[in-house]
Short mmCIF file of C-alpha atoms and ligand atoms in Angstrom, two decimals:
data_model
loop_
_atom_site.label_atom_id
_atom_site.label_comp_id
_atom_site.label_asym_id
_atom_site.label_seq_id
_atom_site.Cartn_x
_atom_site.Cartn_y
_atom_site.Cartn_z
CA MET A 1 -22.49 -4.35 -9.99
CA LYS A 2 -22.13 -2.60 -13.30
CA PHE A 3 -18.92 -3.71 -14.95
CA SER A 4 -17.11 -1.94 -17.73
CA ASN A 5 -13.59 -2.50 -19.00
CA THR A 6 -11.93 0.57 -20.40
CA TYR A 7 -8.53 -1.13 -20.18
CA ILE A 8 -9.60 -3.54 -22.92
CA ASP A 9 -10.05 -0.56 -25.24
CA LEU A 10 -6.30 0.07 -25.06
CA GLY A 11 -5.74 -2.90 -27.35
CA GLU A 12 -4.52 -6.46 -27.33
CA LYS A 13 -0.91 -5.58 -26.51
CA PHE A 14 -1.89 -4.50 -23.01
CA PHE A 15 -3.32 -7.78 -21.75
CA GLN A 16 -4.20 -11.38 -22.48
CA ARG A 17 -7.76 -12.59 -22.22
CA SER A 18 -7.84 -15.34 -19.63
CA ALA A 19 -10.59 -17.15 -17.78
CA PRO A 20 -10.15 -17.75 -14.04
CA GLN A 21 -9.72 -21.38 -13.11
CA LYS A 22 -12.74 -23.07 -11.54
CA SER A 23 -12.55 -23.88 -7.82
CA PRO A 24 -13.84 -27.27 -6.64
CA SER A 25 -15.80 -25.98 -3.63
CA PRO A 26 -15.62 -22.25 -3.08
CA GLU A 27 -16.66 -20.85 0.30
CA LEU A 28 -16.94 -17.19 1.15
CA LEU A 29 -14.74 -16.42 4.17
CA LEU A 30 -14.61 -12.64 4.34
CA TRP A 31 -16.88 -10.05 2.79
CA ASN A 32 -16.23 -6.32 3.07
CA SER A 33 -19.75 -4.90 3.41
CA GLU A 34 -18.56 -1.32 3.80
CA LEU A 35 -16.55 -1.48 0.58
CA ALA A 36 -19.37 -3.35 -1.14
CA SER A 37 -21.75 -0.51 -0.43
CA ARG A 38 -19.22 2.03 -1.75
CA LEU A 39 -19.07 -0.08 -4.90
CA GLN A 40 -22.83 -0.09 -5.04
CA VAL A 41 -23.09 -3.87 -4.88
CA PRO A 42 -26.84 -4.56 -4.78
CA GLU A 43 -28.13 -5.62 -1.32
CA LYS A 44 -29.60 -8.80 -2.70
CA LEU A 45 -26.26 -9.94 -4.10
CA ALA A 46 -24.31 -8.80 -1.04
CA SER A 47 -26.36 -11.05 1.22
CA ASP A 48 -26.15 -14.17 -0.94
CA HIS A 49 -22.98 -15.96 0.15
CA GLU A 50 -23.50 -18.77 -2.30
CA VAL A 51 -23.53 -16.45 -5.31
CA LEU A 52 -20.71 -14.30 -3.90
CA SER A 53 -18.52 -17.36 -3.47
CA GLN A 54 -19.15 -18.28 -7.12
CA TYR A 55 -18.33 -14.79 -8.40
CA PHE A 56 -15.35 -14.12 -6.19
CA SER A 57 -13.68 -17.49 -6.68
CA GLY A 58 -13.85 -16.95 -10.44
CA ASN A 59 -16.27 -19.85 -10.98
CA LYS A 60 -18.90 -17.58 -12.49
CA GLN A 61 -18.46 -14.26 -14.25
CA PRO A 62 -20.57 -11.33 -13.10
CA LYS A 63 -22.50 -9.75 -15.96
CA GLY A 64 -20.27 -7.41 -17.98
CA ALA A 65 -16.98 -8.76 -16.56
CA GLU A 66 -14.32 -9.61 -19.15
CA PRO A 67 -11.42 -11.25 -17.32
CA ILE A 68 -7.95 -10.29 -18.51
CA ALA A 69 -4.38 -10.63 -17.24
CA LEU A 70 -2.37 -7.43 -17.58
CA ALA A 71 1.04 -7.22 -19.21
CA TYR A 72 3.89 -5.52 -17.38
CA SER A 73 7.62 -5.67 -16.79
CA GLY A 74 9.54 -4.66 -13.70
CA HIS A 75 12.79 -4.04 -11.92
CA GLN A 76 12.90 -6.66 -9.20
CA PHE A 77 15.52 -5.86 -6.55
CA GLY A 78 17.22 -3.65 -9.13
CA HIS A 79 17.24 -6.23 -11.94
CA PHE A 80 15.07 -5.69 -14.96
CA ASN A 81 12.67 -8.45 -15.98
CA PRO A 82 11.02 -7.52 -19.29
CA GLN A 83 8.29 -10.14 -19.00
CA LEU A 84 6.23 -10.26 -15.82
CA GLY A 85 2.47 -9.59 -15.97
CA ASP A 86 -0.45 -10.97 -13.97
CA GLY A 87 0.61 -14.57 -13.43
CA ARG A 88 -2.07 -15.34 -10.84
CA ALA A 89 -4.57 -12.52 -11.18
CA HIS A 90 -7.55 -11.74 -13.36
CA LEU A 91 -8.92 -8.26 -13.80
CA LEU A 92 -12.68 -8.75 -14.01
CA GLY A 93 -13.33 -5.18 -15.02
CA GLU A 94 -14.07 -1.82 -13.47
CA VAL A 95 -16.92 -0.51 -11.39
CA LEU A 96 -17.79 3.11 -10.62
CA ASP A 97 -18.00 3.67 -6.88
CA SER A 98 -20.48 5.93 -5.12
CA ASN A 99 -18.16 8.91 -5.76
CA ASP A 100 -18.00 8.07 -9.46
CA VAL A 101 -14.40 6.92 -9.12
CA ARG A 102 -13.49 4.02 -11.40
CA ARG A 103 -12.20 1.02 -9.42
CA ASP A 104 -10.56 -2.11 -10.76
CA ILE A 105 -11.98 -5.39 -9.47
CA GLN A 106 -9.29 -8.05 -9.62
CA LEU A 107 -9.20 -11.68 -8.53
CA LYS A 108 -5.85 -12.86 -7.19
CA GLY A 109 -5.02 -16.56 -6.86
CA SER A 110 -7.52 -17.40 -9.60
CA GLY A 111 -5.25 -19.65 -11.67
CA GLN A 112 -2.67 -19.53 -14.42
CA THR A 113 -2.54 -16.99 -17.20
CA ALA A 114 -0.27 -16.42 -20.19
CA PHE A 115 2.08 -14.62 -17.77
CA SER A 116 2.39 -17.36 -15.14
CA ARG A 117 5.88 -18.45 -16.19
CA ARG A 118 6.56 -21.38 -13.84
CA GLY A 119 4.01 -20.37 -11.20
CA ASP A 120 0.80 -22.23 -10.38
CA GLY A 121 -1.37 -19.11 -10.49
CA LYS A 122 -2.62 -19.82 -6.97
CA CYS A 123 -2.67 -18.07 -3.65
CA ALA A 124 -2.60 -19.70 -0.23
CA LEU A 125 -5.24 -18.85 2.35
CA ALA A 126 -3.02 -17.08 4.89
CA PRO A 127 -1.51 -14.55 2.44
CA ALA A 128 -4.99 -13.85 1.02
CA LEU A 129 -6.36 -13.12 4.51
CA ARG A 130 -3.22 -11.15 5.29
CA GLU A 131 -3.76 -8.88 2.30
CA TYR A 132 -7.35 -8.31 3.47
CA ILE A 133 -6.36 -7.47 7.05
CA MET A 134 -3.35 -5.32 6.15
CA SER A 135 -5.08 -3.32 3.45
CA GLU A 136 -8.13 -2.66 5.64
CA ALA A 137 -5.83 -1.54 8.45
CA MET A 138 -3.93 0.77 6.10
CA PHE A 139 -7.15 2.20 4.75
CA ALA A 140 -8.38 2.98 8.26
CA LEU A 141 -5.01 4.53 9.10
CA GLY A 142 -5.60 6.92 6.21
CA VAL A 143 -2.85 5.58 3.96
CA PRO A 144 -3.57 5.41 0.19
CA THR A 145 -4.15 1.73 -0.52
CA SER A 146 -5.90 -0.90 -2.59
CA ARG A 147 -8.57 -2.73 -0.58
CA CYS A 148 -10.10 -6.20 -0.48
CA LEU A 149 -13.72 -6.96 -1.15
CA ALA A 150 -13.73 -10.69 -0.47
CA VAL A 151 -11.73 -13.74 0.40
CA VAL A 152 -13.03 -17.10 -0.82
CA SER A 153 -11.43 -20.45 -0.02
CA THR A 154 -11.28 -22.64 -3.10
CA GLY A 155 -11.49 -26.04 -1.42
CA GLU A 156 -8.29 -26.97 -3.20
CA LEU A 157 -4.92 -27.83 -1.64
CA ILE A 158 -1.96 -26.03 -3.17
CA HIS A 159 1.74 -26.68 -2.78
CA ARG A 160 3.90 -24.26 -0.88
CA GLY A 161 6.46 -26.66 0.53
CA LEU A 162 3.58 -28.05 2.56
CA ALA A 163 0.06 -28.54 1.28
CA LYS A 164 -1.93 -25.37 2.01
CA ALA A 165 -5.55 -24.39 1.57
CA GLY A 166 -5.99 -22.27 -1.56
CA ALA A 167 -7.92 -19.00 -1.69
CA VAL A 168 -8.87 -16.18 -4.01
CA VAL A 169 -8.72 -12.60 -2.76
CA THR A 170 -10.63 -9.86 -4.57
CA ARG A 171 -8.63 -6.67 -4.78
CA VAL A 172 -10.15 -3.27 -5.45
CA ALA A 173 -7.75 -0.61 -6.69
CA ALA A 174 -7.82 2.80 -8.36
CA SER A 175 -6.08 0.98 -11.22
CA HIS A 176 -3.40 -1.64 -11.77
CA ILE A 177 -1.16 0.52 -13.94
CA ARG A 178 2.35 0.19 -12.60
CA VAL A 179 5.70 1.77 -13.37
CA GLY A 180 6.33 -1.70 -14.81
CA THR A 181 3.47 -1.23 -17.30
CA PHE A 182 5.35 1.74 -18.80
CA GLN A 183 8.55 -0.28 -18.73
CA TYR A 184 6.88 -3.11 -20.65
CA PHE A 185 6.31 -0.90 -23.69
CA ALA A 186 9.50 1.15 -23.32
CA ALA A 187 11.55 -2.07 -23.29
CA ARG A 188 9.92 -3.05 -26.58
CA GLY A 189 10.45 0.36 -28.16
CA ASP A 190 6.68 0.59 -28.62
CA ILE A 191 6.20 4.36 -28.56
CA THR A 192 2.64 4.18 -29.87
CA SER A 193 1.51 2.02 -26.95
CA LEU A 194 3.45 4.23 -24.51
CA ASN A 195 1.49 7.23 -25.76
CA VAL A 196 -1.77 5.29 -25.40
CA LEU A 197 -0.84 4.26 -21.85
CA LEU A 198 0.14 7.78 -20.90
CA ASP A 199 -3.14 9.24 -22.19
CA TYR A 200 -5.13 6.58 -20.38
CA SER A 201 -3.20 7.12 -17.13
CA ILE A 202 -3.68 10.88 -17.30
CA GLU A 203 -7.38 10.52 -18.02
CA ARG A 204 -7.85 8.05 -15.19
CA HIS A 205 -5.64 9.52 -12.48
CA PHE A 206 -4.75 13.10 -13.38
CA PRO A 207 -7.51 14.46 -15.63
CA GLU A 208 -6.67 17.98 -14.42
CA ILE A 209 -3.50 17.88 -16.57
CA THR A 210 -5.43 18.13 -19.82
CA ARG A 211 -8.46 20.01 -18.54
CA SER A 212 -8.26 23.47 -20.08
CA ASP A 213 -10.17 26.34 -18.52
CA MET A 214 -11.92 28.99 -20.55
CA ASP A 215 -9.06 31.43 -20.70
CA SER A 216 -6.10 29.10 -21.01
CA THR A 217 -4.96 27.14 -24.03
CA SER A 218 -4.71 23.37 -23.77
CA PRO A 219 -1.32 22.13 -22.55
CA SER A 220 1.37 20.99 -24.97
CA ARG A 221 2.32 17.32 -25.22
CA GLU A 222 5.52 18.09 -23.35
CA GLN A 223 3.56 19.74 -20.53
CA CYS A 224 1.30 16.67 -20.32
CA ILE A 225 4.24 14.27 -20.10
CA LEU A 226 6.08 16.34 -17.50
CA GLY A 227 2.85 17.08 -15.63
CA PHE A 228 2.19 13.36 -15.43
CA LEU A 229 5.66 12.62 -14.08
CA GLU A 230 5.45 15.44 -11.56
CA LYS A 231 2.07 14.32 -10.25
CA THR A 232 3.07 10.66 -10.10
CA ILE A 233 6.14 11.65 -8.10
CA ALA A 234 3.97 13.75 -5.74
CA LYS A 235 1.73 10.71 -5.12
CA GLN A 236 4.75 8.52 -4.33
CA ILE A 237 6.06 11.12 -1.88
CA THR A 238 2.71 11.23 -0.07
CA LEU A 239 2.59 7.45 -0.04
CA VAL A 240 6.02 6.89 1.46
CA VAL A 241 5.55 9.68 4.03
CA GLU A 242 2.33 7.98 5.08
CA TRP A 243 4.09 4.62 5.34
CA LEU A 244 6.71 6.21 7.58
CA ARG A 245 4.07 7.91 9.69
CA VAL A 246 2.42 4.61 10.61
CA GLY A 247 5.53 2.41 10.55
CA PHE A 248 4.82 0.38 7.43
CA ILE A 249 7.52 -1.52 5.58
CA HIS A 250 6.32 -2.56 2.13
CA GLY A 251 9.07 -5.11 1.69
CA VAL A 252 9.08 -5.45 -2.08
CA MET A 253 9.09 -2.04 -3.72
CA ASN A 254 9.87 -3.40 -7.17
CA THR A 255 8.73 -1.23 -10.08
CA ASP A 256 6.02 -3.80 -10.90
CA ASN A 257 4.62 -3.23 -7.41
CA THR A 258 4.59 0.56 -7.75
CA ALA A 259 1.15 1.78 -8.78
CA ILE A 260 0.87 5.01 -10.76
CA SER A 261 -2.23 5.84 -8.69
CA GLY A 262 -0.02 6.19 -5.60
CA GLU A 263 -1.85 3.43 -3.73
CA THR A 264 -0.12 0.75 -1.68
CA ILE A 265 -0.40 -2.47 -3.70
CA ASP A 266 0.94 -6.01 -3.29
CA PHE A 267 1.07 -6.70 0.42
CA GLY A 268 3.14 -9.89 0.07
CA PRO A 269 6.08 -9.50 2.45
CA CYS A 270 5.04 -6.27 4.18
CA ALA A 271 5.41 -5.79 7.93
CA MET A 272 4.89 -3.18 10.62
CA LEU A 273 7.69 -1.57 12.54
CA GLY A 274 7.66 -2.47 16.24
CA ILE A 275 10.92 -1.44 17.88
CA TYR A 276 12.21 1.55 15.96
CA HIS A 277 15.18 0.87 13.74
CA GLU A 278 15.78 2.71 10.51
CA ASN A 279 17.21 -0.42 8.90
CA ALA A 280 14.32 -2.67 9.90
CA VAL A 281 13.71 -5.37 7.27
CA PHE A 282 11.48 -8.43 7.64
CA SER A 283 11.26 -9.84 4.14
CA SER A 284 13.06 -13.17 3.82
CA ILE A 285 14.20 -12.35 0.28
CA ASP A 286 15.48 -8.84 1.02
CA GLU A 287 18.97 -10.07 1.83
CA TYR A 288 20.73 -6.73 1.52
CA GLY A 289 18.04 -4.55 3.08
CA ARG A 290 17.25 -2.75 -0.18
CA TYR A 291 13.70 -2.09 1.02
CA ALA A 292 14.47 -1.28 4.68
CA PHE A 293 12.11 1.05 6.57
CA ALA A 294 14.08 4.28 6.13
CA SER A 295 15.25 3.41 2.59
CA GLN A 296 11.75 3.54 1.19
CA ALA A 297 11.93 7.17 0.04
CA LYS A 298 15.22 6.62 -1.77
CA ILE A 299 13.74 3.57 -3.50
CA ALA A 300 10.55 5.37 -4.48
CA GLN A 301 12.74 8.04 -6.05
CA TRP A 302 14.72 5.37 -7.91
CA ASN A 303 11.44 3.88 -9.14
CA MET A 304 10.36 7.33 -10.36
CA ALA A 305 13.65 7.61 -12.24
CA ARG A 306 12.72 4.35 -14.00
CA LEU A 307 9.35 5.84 -14.91
CA ALA A 308 11.15 8.93 -16.21
CA ASP A 309 13.34 6.70 -18.43
CA CYS A 310 10.17 5.42 -20.10
CA LEU A 311 8.90 8.93 -20.78
CA LEU A 312 12.09 10.09 -22.52
CA PRO A 313 11.17 8.78 -25.99
CA LEU A 314 7.79 10.51 -25.68
CA LEU A 315 9.45 13.82 -24.81
CA ILE A 316 11.88 13.49 -27.69
CA GLU A 317 8.98 12.74 -30.02
CA ALA A 318 7.05 15.75 -28.69
CA ASP A 319 9.97 18.12 -29.26
CA GLN A 320 9.08 20.01 -32.45
CA SER A 321 12.27 22.08 -32.47
CA ASP A 322 15.09 21.46 -34.92
CA HIS A 323 18.03 21.32 -32.50
CA ASP A 324 20.08 18.18 -32.50
CA ASN A 325 20.34 17.62 -28.73
CA LYS A 326 16.73 16.65 -28.09
CA GLU A 327 17.83 13.69 -26.01
CA GLN A 328 19.88 15.78 -23.57
CA GLN A 329 17.11 18.34 -23.33
CA ALA A 330 14.54 15.66 -22.53
CA LEU A 331 16.87 14.11 -20.00
CA ALA A 332 17.46 17.45 -18.30
CA LYS A 333 13.72 18.05 -17.98
CA VAL A 334 12.89 14.73 -16.33
CA GLU A 335 16.03 14.88 -14.24
CA THR A 336 14.92 18.14 -12.66
CA LEU A 337 11.68 16.50 -11.54
CA VAL A 338 13.35 13.35 -10.26
CA VAL A 339 16.00 15.34 -8.38
CA ASP A 340 13.27 17.57 -6.90
CA PHE A 341 11.84 14.45 -5.26
CA THR A 342 14.44 14.83 -2.50
CA ALA A 343 13.51 18.36 -1.41
CA LYS A 344 9.77 17.74 -1.74
CA PHE A 345 10.02 14.52 0.21
CA GLU A 346 12.04 16.20 2.96
CA ARG A 347 9.45 18.94 3.29
CA ALA A 348 6.60 16.43 3.52
CA TYR A 349 8.62 14.29 5.94
CA ASP A 350 9.34 17.25 8.24
CA GLU A 351 5.69 18.29 8.20
CA MET A 352 4.55 14.77 8.97
CA TYR A 353 6.85 14.42 11.99
CA ALA A 354 5.97 17.92 13.19
CA ALA A 355 2.33 16.81 13.21
CA LYS A 356 3.22 13.59 15.04
CA LEU A 357 4.78 15.80 17.72
CA GLY A 358 1.93 18.32 17.76
CA LEU A 359 4.15 21.12 16.47
CA ALA A 360 2.69 23.87 14.33
CA GLN A 361 5.78 24.53 12.33
CA VAL A 362 8.88 23.04 10.84
CA ASN A 363 12.02 24.84 11.98
CA ALA A 364 15.57 23.86 12.85
CA THR A 365 14.74 23.19 16.53
CA ASN A 366 11.76 21.04 15.67
CA LYS A 367 13.69 19.09 13.05
CA HIS A 368 16.33 18.39 15.67
CA LEU A 369 13.69 17.15 18.07
CA VAL A 370 12.53 14.62 15.51
CA LYS A 371 16.03 13.47 14.71
CA ASP A 372 16.92 13.16 18.39
CA LEU A 373 13.75 11.29 19.21
CA LEU A 374 14.30 8.75 16.42
CA ALA A 375 17.92 8.32 17.52
CA LEU A 376 16.84 7.77 21.15
CA MET A 377 14.21 5.28 20.06
CA GLN A 378 16.80 3.39 18.06
CA THR A 379 19.41 3.41 20.83
CA HIS A 380 16.99 2.29 23.52
CA ALA A 381 14.98 -0.09 21.30
CA LEU A 382 11.70 1.74 21.92
CA ASP A 383 8.48 0.85 20.23
CA TYR A 384 7.57 3.28 17.45
CA THR A 385 3.78 3.27 17.84
CA LEU A 386 3.71 3.14 21.63
CA THR A 387 6.23 5.96 22.00
CA PHE A 388 4.22 8.37 19.88
CA ALA A 389 0.94 7.23 21.46
CA GLN A 390 2.40 7.86 24.93
CA LEU A 391 3.71 11.30 24.00
CA THR A 392 0.24 12.13 22.71
CA LYS A 393 -1.30 11.10 26.02
CA GLN A 394 1.30 12.85 28.13
CA ILE A 395 1.58 16.17 26.36
CA ASN A 396 0.05 17.96 29.36
CA ASN A 397 2.32 16.39 31.95
CA ALA A 398 5.21 18.32 33.39
CA ARG A 399 7.24 15.12 33.46
CA LEU A 400 6.96 11.97 31.45
CA LEU A 401 5.16 9.43 33.63
CA ALA A 402 5.14 5.67 33.53
CA VAL A 403 1.38 5.43 33.34
CA ASP A 404 1.07 2.20 31.46
CA VAL A 405 2.80 -1.07 32.16
CA TRP A 406 3.79 -1.56 28.56
CA VAL A 407 5.81 1.63 28.33
CA ASN A 408 7.48 1.66 31.69
CA GLU A 409 10.89 2.01 30.06
CA LEU A 410 9.97 5.36 28.53
CA PRO A 411 10.43 7.98 31.25
CA SER A 412 14.10 7.79 32.19
CA GLU A 413 15.29 7.36 28.63
CA LEU A 414 13.28 10.17 27.17
CA GLU A 415 13.18 12.60 30.07
CA GLY A 416 15.76 15.05 28.74
CA TRP A 417 14.20 14.99 25.30
CA PHE A 418 10.72 15.40 26.81
CA LYS A 419 11.74 18.70 28.42
CA GLN A 420 13.04 20.03 25.10
CA TRP A 421 9.83 18.98 23.42
CA GLN A 422 7.77 20.73 26.11
CA LEU A 423 9.69 23.94 25.44
CA ALA A 424 8.98 23.63 21.72
CA ILE A 425 5.29 23.06 22.45
CA ASP A 426 5.27 26.18 24.64
CA LYS A 427 6.76 28.24 21.82
CA SER A 428 4.29 26.89 19.27
CA VAL A 429 1.25 28.92 18.23
CA PHE A 430 -0.89 25.87 18.99
CA SER A 431 -2.54 25.53 22.37
CA ARG A 432 -1.81 22.25 24.15
CA GLN A 433 -5.28 21.14 23.30
CA GLU A 434 -4.74 21.85 19.60
CA ALA A 435 -1.36 20.15 19.68
CA GLN A 436 -2.84 17.07 21.31
CA ALA A 437 -5.69 16.93 18.80
CA LEU A 438 -3.16 17.06 15.97
CA MET A 439 -1.14 14.27 17.55
CA GLN A 440 -4.23 12.13 18.07
CA LYS A 441 -4.93 12.34 14.35
CA ASN A 442 -1.40 11.38 13.38
CA ASN A 443 -0.39 8.81 15.96
CA PRO A 444 -2.34 5.56 15.86
CA VAL A 445 -3.00 3.82 19.16
CA VAL A 446 -3.04 0.48 17.40
CA ILE A 447 -1.50 -0.96 14.24
CA PRO A 448 -1.70 -4.46 12.75
CA ARG A 449 1.21 -5.77 14.80
CA ASN A 450 3.04 -8.63 13.15
CA HIS A 451 2.56 -11.11 15.99
CA HIS A 452 -1.18 -10.48 16.21
CA VAL A 453 -1.61 -10.80 12.44
CA GLU A 454 0.30 -14.09 12.47
CA THR A 455 -1.65 -15.49 15.43
CA ILE A 456 -4.95 -14.68 13.75
CA LEU A 457 -3.80 -16.18 10.44
CA ALA A 458 -2.69 -19.39 12.15
CA HIS A 459 -6.13 -19.70 13.81
CA CYS A 460 -7.83 -19.13 10.48
CA GLU A 461 -5.71 -21.75 8.72
CA GLU A 462 -6.56 -24.28 11.42
CA ALA A 463 -10.23 -23.41 11.31
CA VAL A 464 -10.46 -23.69 7.52
CA SER A 465 -8.73 -27.04 7.57
CA ASP A 466 -11.26 -28.21 10.23
CA CYS A 467 -14.07 -26.95 8.00
CA LEU A 468 -12.66 -28.82 5.00
CA ASN A 469 -12.48 -32.01 7.05
CA GLN A 470 -15.93 -31.71 8.59
CA ASN A 471 -18.23 -30.16 6.00
CA SER A 472 -20.74 -29.35 8.71
CA LEU A 473 -18.97 -26.21 9.92
CA ASP A 474 -19.88 -22.86 8.40
CA ALA A 475 -16.50 -21.43 7.40
CA PHE A 476 -17.79 -17.85 7.11
CA THR A 477 -19.03 -17.79 10.71
CA VAL A 478 -15.89 -19.49 12.00
CA ILE A 479 -13.48 -17.11 10.22
CA ASN A 480 -15.48 -14.03 11.12
CA ASN A 481 -15.49 -15.09 14.75
CA ILE A 482 -11.72 -15.18 14.64
CA VAL A 483 -11.01 -11.94 12.78
CA SER A 484 -13.89 -9.59 13.48
CA GLU A 485 -12.70 -8.17 16.82
CA PHE A 486 -9.21 -7.57 15.43
CA LEU A 487 -10.60 -5.95 12.28
CA GLN A 488 -12.94 -3.78 14.32
CA VAL A 489 -10.03 -2.51 16.42
CA LEU A 490 -7.87 -1.94 13.33
CA CYS A 491 -10.68 0.03 11.73
CA SER A 492 -10.51 2.59 14.59
CA PRO A 493 -6.76 3.04 14.85
CA TYR A 494 -6.88 6.51 16.38
CA GLN A 495 -9.44 5.70 19.01
CA GLU A 496 -9.21 3.31 21.95
CA LEU A 497 -12.08 0.87 21.90
CA GLU A 498 -12.69 -1.58 24.69
CA ALA A 499 -10.82 -4.32 22.82
CA THR A 500 -7.96 -2.09 21.61
CA LYS A 501 -5.79 -2.97 24.63
CA SER A 502 -5.66 -6.62 23.57
CA TYR A 503 -3.79 -5.67 20.40
CA GLN A 504 -1.41 -2.93 21.56
CA ASP A 505 1.21 -5.08 23.23
CA LYS A 506 4.73 -5.40 21.88
CA PRO A 507 5.87 -8.82 20.69
CA GLU A 508 7.74 -10.67 23.44
CA ASP A 509 10.79 -11.29 21.25
CA GLY A 510 10.76 -7.75 19.80
CA ASP A 511 10.08 -9.33 16.38
CA GLN A 512 13.75 -10.22 16.17
CA TYR A 513 12.99 -13.55 14.46
CA TYR A 514 10.03 -12.34 12.44
CA GLN A 515 10.20 -13.03 8.70
CA THR A 516 7.76 -12.37 5.90
CA PHE A 517 7.45 -14.12 2.55
CA CYS A 518 6.42 -13.15 -0.94
CA GLY A 519 3.95 -15.92 -1.75
CA THR A 520 0.72 -13.96 -1.61
P1 AMP B 601 4.50 -10.42 -6.67
O1 AMP B 601 5.49 -11.07 -5.79
O2 AMP B 601 3.08 -10.68 -6.26
O3 AMP B 601 4.74 -8.98 -6.88
O4 AMP B 601 4.67 -11.13 -8.09
C1 AMP B 601 5.75 -10.95 -8.96
C2 AMP B 601 5.45 -11.62 -10.28
O5 AMP B 601 5.38 -13.04 -10.12
C3 AMP B 601 4.11 -11.22 -10.90
O6 AMP B 601 4.28 -11.22 -12.29
C4 AMP B 601 3.19 -12.33 -10.45
O7 AMP B 601 2.07 -12.48 -11.29
C5 AMP B 601 4.11 -13.54 -10.53
N1 AMP B 601 3.71 -14.62 -9.59
C6 AMP B 601 3.88 -14.64 -8.27
N2 AMP B 601 3.37 -15.78 -7.73
C7 AMP B 601 2.86 -16.49 -8.75
C8 AMP B 601 2.21 -17.75 -8.85
N3 AMP B 601 1.95 -18.51 -7.79
N4 AMP B 601 1.83 -18.15 -10.08
C9 AMP B 601 2.08 -17.41 -11.17
N5 AMP B 601 2.69 -16.22 -11.14
C10 AMP B 601 3.08 -15.74 -9.95
MG1 MG B 602 3.40 -7.78 -7.77
#
């Protein structure tokens, strides 16, 4: 792996140098070979578990890695905290992947840093494995996301109420620049660093903003700032629409967990929607449902407004005119973009649901169909994934049939709606075959259902504790035996494999008691 660290070039204000804490007896548990080959990890290294466990526990630094903890602030549940930062993560550096895209390689759970506040800098095994499983599932579903390269158990017990096995998860992301990174410098009135951060973010994520073609002049500073905001907003819209498409609830959409790259990051208290309810919330700390399933767009827009706040001083600075209302002018410009979020989101949302229903176009009738379907699902407590998967299967039927035991409640409740949908399909320019193909691409047959994820994690925790007690067991083999079938199924979410059926069932209790926690 060839490490570089362009983030270090931004200057000392952006990070603190920090060495990962050594683990007493690191053991590789999961290794993402597919991602490793994208990152051009040499074969020899990728097959040496001993060396991998040293590197990805933080015990040994790969050549060229310069571990740092990044500085950032953040609005947490609406309250601003000026001093957050990586309290349990170390950015080892960046690696160019096989498409020449720069990827951050970050250890999480690798010990305290200057930003740890009162935390221990550690991560428990189950949340580390959870991040691996969830991010791989999201990746396969086609949702923009960070990924995990490895999970290593540290051999150390950490304290989370009970003693838990500790682990380090290696996260791979397009970058770790967050809305909160901009807020960190804006809160300190550090305009110079804000400019540096903006230039770096544009170069890394939106180089097209400054790229000038032969016959056009290079963009003004104001155009760069507004172009950056517009493109960041567009990425957030795509992200949230994708979350809604697959039924993902992030759970903690604080501005420090909002990546400028538009990737899903920080899988702490996330969950998947089972029974459809727009107000579905699973996070134990989300008391007032701020981050409920259907509130995610509104929150993303709010987060973009916080990013816009940070860009105001840069716009004012860039204004070369001599009028005295530069502030209002700057405000009006960012406001237009933030307000436009709503219409752009709605368009993307309508298109996404049209595709989920195999419809070629968004029109008033089709929008009604979506609204009515969601309302019916909510009233009759229908499962989000199974309903769309069944509609996909049954598009050619004259009547909705109870073909599968796990959806036998569908027909009577959706019959009236089904007829309306059939009429819309008939009017569409798509053939039934085309409509079905579109639906198959947009409606997963399997998602990482909460109860299956939890069952697998409980098995893994048990197995690792057995391995710790009886050194003879090979933890890698044991863990891979537990997770590999599940991961294989999750990696083909639009296709039914032989084992898919084992993971499609609804939870017996409808997830009504399911709760997620932050402690990743
Ligand atoms: P998160 O919940 O992962 O988004 O974290 C929010 C903030 O708390 C970040 O600044 C983390 O680095 C910090 N944090 C969370 N858990 C720990 C921990 N165990 N030790 C130190 N810092 C932590
Ligand atoms: Mg976070």
